[in-house]
Coordinates of C-alpha atoms in Angstrom, one line a residue:
X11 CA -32.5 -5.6 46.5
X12 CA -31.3 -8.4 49.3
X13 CA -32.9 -6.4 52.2
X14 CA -36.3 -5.7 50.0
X15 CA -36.9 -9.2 49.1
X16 CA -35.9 -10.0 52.6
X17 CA -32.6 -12.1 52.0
X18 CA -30.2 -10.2 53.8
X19 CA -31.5 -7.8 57.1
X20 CA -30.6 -4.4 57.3
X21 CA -28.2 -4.7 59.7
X22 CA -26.3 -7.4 58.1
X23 CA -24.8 -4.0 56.4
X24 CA -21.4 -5.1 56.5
X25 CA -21.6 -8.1 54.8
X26 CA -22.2 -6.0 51.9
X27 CA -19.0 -4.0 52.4
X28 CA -16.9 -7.4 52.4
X29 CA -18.2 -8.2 49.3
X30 CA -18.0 -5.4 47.3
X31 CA -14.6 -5.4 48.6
X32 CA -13.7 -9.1 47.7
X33 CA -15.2 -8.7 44.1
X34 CA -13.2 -5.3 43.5
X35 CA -9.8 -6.6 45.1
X36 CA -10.3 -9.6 42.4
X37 CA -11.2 -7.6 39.4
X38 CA -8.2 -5.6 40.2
X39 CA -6.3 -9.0 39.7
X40 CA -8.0 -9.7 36.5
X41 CA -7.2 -6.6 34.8
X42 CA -3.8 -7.3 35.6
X43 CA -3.6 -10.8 34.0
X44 CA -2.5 -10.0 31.2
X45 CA -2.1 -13.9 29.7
X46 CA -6.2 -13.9 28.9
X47 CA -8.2 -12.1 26.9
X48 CA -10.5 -9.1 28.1
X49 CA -13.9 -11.7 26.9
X50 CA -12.8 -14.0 29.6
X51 CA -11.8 -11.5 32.4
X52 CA -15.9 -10.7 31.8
X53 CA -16.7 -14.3 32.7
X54 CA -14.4 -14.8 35.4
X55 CA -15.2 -11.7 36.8
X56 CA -18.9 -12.4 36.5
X57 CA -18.3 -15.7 37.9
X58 CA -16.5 -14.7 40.7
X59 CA -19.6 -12.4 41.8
X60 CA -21.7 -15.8 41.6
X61 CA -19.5 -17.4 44.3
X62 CA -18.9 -14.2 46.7
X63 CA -22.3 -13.8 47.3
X64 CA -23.4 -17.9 47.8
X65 CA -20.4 -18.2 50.1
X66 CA -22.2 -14.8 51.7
X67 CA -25.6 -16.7 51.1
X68 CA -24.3 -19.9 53.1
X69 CA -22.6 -17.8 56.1
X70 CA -26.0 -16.5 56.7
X71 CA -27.5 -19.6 56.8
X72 CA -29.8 -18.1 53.6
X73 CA -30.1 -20.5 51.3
X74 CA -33.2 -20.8 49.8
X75 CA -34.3 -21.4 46.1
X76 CA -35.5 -17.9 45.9
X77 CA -32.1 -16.5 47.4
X78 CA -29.9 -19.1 45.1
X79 CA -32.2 -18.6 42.1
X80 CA -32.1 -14.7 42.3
X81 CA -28.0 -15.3 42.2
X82 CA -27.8 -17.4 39.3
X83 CA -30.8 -16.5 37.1
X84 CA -29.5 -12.4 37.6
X85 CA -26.0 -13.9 36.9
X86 CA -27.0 -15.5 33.3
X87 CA -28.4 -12.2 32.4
X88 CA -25.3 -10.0 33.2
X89 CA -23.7 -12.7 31.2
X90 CA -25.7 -12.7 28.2
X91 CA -25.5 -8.9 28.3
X92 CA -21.5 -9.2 28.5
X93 CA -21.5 -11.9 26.0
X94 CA -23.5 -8.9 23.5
X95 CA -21.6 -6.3 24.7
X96 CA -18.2 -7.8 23.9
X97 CA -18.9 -9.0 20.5
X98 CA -20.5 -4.7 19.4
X99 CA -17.4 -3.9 20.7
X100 CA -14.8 -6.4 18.8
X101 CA -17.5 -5.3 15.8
X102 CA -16.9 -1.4 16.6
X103 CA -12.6 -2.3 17.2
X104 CA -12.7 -4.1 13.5
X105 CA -14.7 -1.0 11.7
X106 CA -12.7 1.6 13.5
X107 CA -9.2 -0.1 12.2
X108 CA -10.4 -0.7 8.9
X109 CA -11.2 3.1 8.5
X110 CA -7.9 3.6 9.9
X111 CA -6.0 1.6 7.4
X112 CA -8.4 3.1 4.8
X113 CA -7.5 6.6 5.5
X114 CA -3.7 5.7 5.4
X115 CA -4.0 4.3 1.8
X116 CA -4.0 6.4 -1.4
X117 CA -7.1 6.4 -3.3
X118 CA -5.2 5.8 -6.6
X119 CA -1.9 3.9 -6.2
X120 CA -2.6 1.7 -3.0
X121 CA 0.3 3.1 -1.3
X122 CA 0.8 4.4 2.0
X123 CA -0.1 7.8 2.2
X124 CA 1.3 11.3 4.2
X125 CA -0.5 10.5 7.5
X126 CA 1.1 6.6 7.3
X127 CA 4.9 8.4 7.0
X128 CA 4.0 10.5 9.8
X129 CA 2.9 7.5 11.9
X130 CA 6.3 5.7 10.6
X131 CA 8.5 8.5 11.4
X132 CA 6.9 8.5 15.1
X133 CA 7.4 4.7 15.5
X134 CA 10.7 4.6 14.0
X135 CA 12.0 7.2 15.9
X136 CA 11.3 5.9 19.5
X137 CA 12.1 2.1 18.4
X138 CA 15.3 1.5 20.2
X139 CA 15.7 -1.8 17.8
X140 CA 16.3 0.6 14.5
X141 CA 19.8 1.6 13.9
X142 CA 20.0 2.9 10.4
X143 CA 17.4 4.8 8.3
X144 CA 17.4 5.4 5.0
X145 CA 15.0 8.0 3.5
X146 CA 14.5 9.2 0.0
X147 CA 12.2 11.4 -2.1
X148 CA 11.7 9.7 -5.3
X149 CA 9.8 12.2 -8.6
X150 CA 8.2 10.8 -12.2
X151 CA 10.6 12.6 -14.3
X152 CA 8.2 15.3 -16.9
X153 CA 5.2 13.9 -15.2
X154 CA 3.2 17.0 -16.4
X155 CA 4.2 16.1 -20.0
X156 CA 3.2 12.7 -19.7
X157 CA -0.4 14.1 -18.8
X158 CA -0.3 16.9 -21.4
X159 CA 0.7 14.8 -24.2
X160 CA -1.9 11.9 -23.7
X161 CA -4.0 12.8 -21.1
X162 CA -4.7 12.4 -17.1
X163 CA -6.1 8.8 -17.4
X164 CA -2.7 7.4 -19.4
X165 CA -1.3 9.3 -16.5
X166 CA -3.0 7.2 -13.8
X167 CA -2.0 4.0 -15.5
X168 CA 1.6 5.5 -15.3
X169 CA 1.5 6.4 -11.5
X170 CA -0.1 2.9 -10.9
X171 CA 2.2 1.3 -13.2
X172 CA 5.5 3.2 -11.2
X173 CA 3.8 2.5 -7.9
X174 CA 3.3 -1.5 -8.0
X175 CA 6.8 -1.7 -9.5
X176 CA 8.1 0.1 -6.8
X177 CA 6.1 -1.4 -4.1
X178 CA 7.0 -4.7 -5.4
X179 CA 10.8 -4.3 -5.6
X180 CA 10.9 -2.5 -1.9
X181 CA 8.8 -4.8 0.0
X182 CA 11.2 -7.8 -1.9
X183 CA 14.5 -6.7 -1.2
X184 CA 13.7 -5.1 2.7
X185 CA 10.6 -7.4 4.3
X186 CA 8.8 -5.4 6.9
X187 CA 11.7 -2.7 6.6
X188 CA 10.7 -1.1 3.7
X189 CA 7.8 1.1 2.5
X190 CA 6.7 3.5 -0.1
X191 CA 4.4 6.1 0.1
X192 CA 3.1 8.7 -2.0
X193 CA 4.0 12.2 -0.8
X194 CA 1.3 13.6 -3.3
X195 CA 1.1 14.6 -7.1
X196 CA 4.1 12.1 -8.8
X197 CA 6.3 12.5 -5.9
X198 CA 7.3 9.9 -3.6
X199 CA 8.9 8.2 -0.5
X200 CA 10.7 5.6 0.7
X201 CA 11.6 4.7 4.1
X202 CA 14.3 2.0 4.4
X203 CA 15.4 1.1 7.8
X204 CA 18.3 -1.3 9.8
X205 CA 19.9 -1.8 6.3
X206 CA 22.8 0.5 4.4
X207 CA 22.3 3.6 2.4
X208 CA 24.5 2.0 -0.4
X209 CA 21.9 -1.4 -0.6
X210 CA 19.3 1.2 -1.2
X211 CA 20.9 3.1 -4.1
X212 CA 21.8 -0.2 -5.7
X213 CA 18.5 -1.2 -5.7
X214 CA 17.2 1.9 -7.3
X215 CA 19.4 1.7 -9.7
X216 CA 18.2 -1.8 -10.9
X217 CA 14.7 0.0 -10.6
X218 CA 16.0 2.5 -12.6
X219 CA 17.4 0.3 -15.6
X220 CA 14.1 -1.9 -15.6
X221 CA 12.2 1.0 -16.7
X222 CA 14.9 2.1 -18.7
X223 CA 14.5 -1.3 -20.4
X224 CA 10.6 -1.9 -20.2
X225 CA 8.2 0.5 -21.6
X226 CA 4.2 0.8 -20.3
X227 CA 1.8 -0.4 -22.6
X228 CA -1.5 1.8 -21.8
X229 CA -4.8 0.3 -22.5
X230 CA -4.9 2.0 -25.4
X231 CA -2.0 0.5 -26.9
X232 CA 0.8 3.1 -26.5
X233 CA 4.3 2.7 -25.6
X234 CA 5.9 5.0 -22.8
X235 CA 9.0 4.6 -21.5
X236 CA 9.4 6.4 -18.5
X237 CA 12.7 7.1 -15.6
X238 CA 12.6 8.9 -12.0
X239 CA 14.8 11.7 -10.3
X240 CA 15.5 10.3 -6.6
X241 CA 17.5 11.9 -3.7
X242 CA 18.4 9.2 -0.6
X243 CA 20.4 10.6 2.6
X244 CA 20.9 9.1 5.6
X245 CA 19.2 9.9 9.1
X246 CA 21.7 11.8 11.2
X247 CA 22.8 10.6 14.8
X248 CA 19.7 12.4 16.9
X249 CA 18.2 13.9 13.8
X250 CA 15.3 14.6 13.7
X251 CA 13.5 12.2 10.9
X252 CA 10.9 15.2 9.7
X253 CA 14.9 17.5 9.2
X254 CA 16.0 14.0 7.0
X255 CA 12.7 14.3 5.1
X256 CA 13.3 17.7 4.6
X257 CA 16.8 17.4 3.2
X258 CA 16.2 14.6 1.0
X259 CA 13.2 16.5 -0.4
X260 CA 16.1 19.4 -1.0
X261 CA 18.7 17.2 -2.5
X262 CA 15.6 16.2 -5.2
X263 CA 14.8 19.6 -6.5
X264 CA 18.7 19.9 -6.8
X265 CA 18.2 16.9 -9.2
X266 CA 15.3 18.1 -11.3
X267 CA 17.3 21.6 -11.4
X268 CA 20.1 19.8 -13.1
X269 CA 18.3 17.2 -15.8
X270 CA 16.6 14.8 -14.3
X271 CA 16.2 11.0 -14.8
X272 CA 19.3 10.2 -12.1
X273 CA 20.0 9.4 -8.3
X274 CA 21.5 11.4 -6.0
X275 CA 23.0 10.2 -2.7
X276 CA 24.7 11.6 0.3
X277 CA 27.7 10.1 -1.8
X278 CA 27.0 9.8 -5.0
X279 CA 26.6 12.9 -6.7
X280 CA 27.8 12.3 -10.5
X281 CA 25.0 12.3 -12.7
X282 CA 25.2 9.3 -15.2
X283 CA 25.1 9.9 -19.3
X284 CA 21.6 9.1 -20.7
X285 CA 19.1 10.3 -23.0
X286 CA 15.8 12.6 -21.6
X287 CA 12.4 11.5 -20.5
X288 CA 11.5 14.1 -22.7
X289 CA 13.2 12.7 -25.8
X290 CA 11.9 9.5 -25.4
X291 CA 8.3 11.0 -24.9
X292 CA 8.3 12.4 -28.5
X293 CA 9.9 9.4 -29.9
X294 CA 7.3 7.4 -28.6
X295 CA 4.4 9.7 -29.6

């Protein structure tokens, strides 16, 4: 465009090189300064290009206001292009993370869902910083009674009901080391990390008595007092975290298998004395 409007002759060739090769070697710099934000790389970047070429302008001895206007005018364009272009992509970045926490939350309970604990098995596993993990596979206890007997909406309010409590007492007792999810149906997960297998089952087991001790009162105005089988093993030096998951998942059906409504640990294994879900269901019905 120089040559055609007759700024620069077409022998003056190499001036062209140089700066193409000034503005690249400082964009290279830019993308490496990592202490400012990518919006004002754009602007020194496009600022930059301003100066190259009127230093370039003045060695020629081409100053003119048709030469200096063509500089800055085209300059305030690219830069009000830039400016659009950077807010449709912060726009795009902010819908594109909001569908991604979206499609790691269950529809239902608000939890974290399957695809979160595979994304939180990945990061804890190559986080150098986590030195203990505690996982456990948590089960309503005669769920599937609990819908039979009053119906599947009394048996959202219950899986809403188990998962704020839940969510409520993890998050409280381990702050930004502790999550639930919601492995699917009324079966559960926790992942507990940098604190002790034996702070965990404690804290279940005050989970434990305050539903023991609190019934749900549905909408409708009926009284259900509920409990949870649980499993909760340890991760293994250089286990895998998906093998962990998969044993705690084991040591749970163990539980169901032998009565339900108790917690089983890598070392506690006696199941205490206390009366059924079941029993309790028809007492309350």
């Amino acid at each position: 465009m120089e040559y055609l409007i007759g700024i620069l002759p077409l022998k003056d060739w190499w001036y062209w090189i140089v700066e193409s090769i000034i503005f690249t070697t400082i964009c290279l710099v830019l993308t490496r300064w990592r202490s400012i934000s990518k919006r004002i790389s754009y602007f020194y970047a496009i600022a930059s290009l301003g100066i190259v070429e009127l230093v370039s302008l003045g060695i020629n001895h081409s100053f003119s206001p048709v030469s200096v206007a063509a500089v800055t005018l085209g300059l305030f364009v690219i830069a009000m292009f830039e400016e659009q272009r950077f807010y449709s992509e912060k726009k795009n970045e902010q819908k594109i993370k909001l569908l991604e926490k979206e499609s790691e939350r269950d529809d239902l309970t608000g939890l974290l869902n399957y695809r979160a604990l595979s994304q939180e098995i990945n990061r804890l596993a190559n986080n150098s910083e986590i030195h203990n993990i505690v996982i456990g596979a948590l089960d309503i206890d005669h769920f599937k009674k609990i819908n039979d007997t009053y119906g599947h909406f009394v048996g959202n309010e219950v899986l809403n009901y188990f998962s704020t409590v839940f969510r409520e007492q993890i998050h409280s007792a381990f702050p930004k080391h502790g999550y639930v999810y919601r492995f699917g149906g009324e079966e559960f997960t926790i992942v507990v990390s940098n604190h002790s297998l034996e702070e965990v089952y404690q804290l279940l087991q005050s989970i434990e008595k305050f539903f023991n001790n609190k019934s749900i009162v549905t909408k409708e105005g009926m009284k259900l007092t509920i409990s949870f089988s649980c499993s909760l093993t340890d991760r293994l030096n250089d286990e895998l975290l998906d093998t962990t998951l998969k044993r705690a998942d084991k040591m749970l059906y163990g539980v169901k298998n032998n009565g339900r409504g108790w917690i089983v640990t890598d070392q506690h294994h006696q199941r205490p004395q206390k009366p059924s879900l079941e029993r309790k269901i028809n007492n309350n019905y």
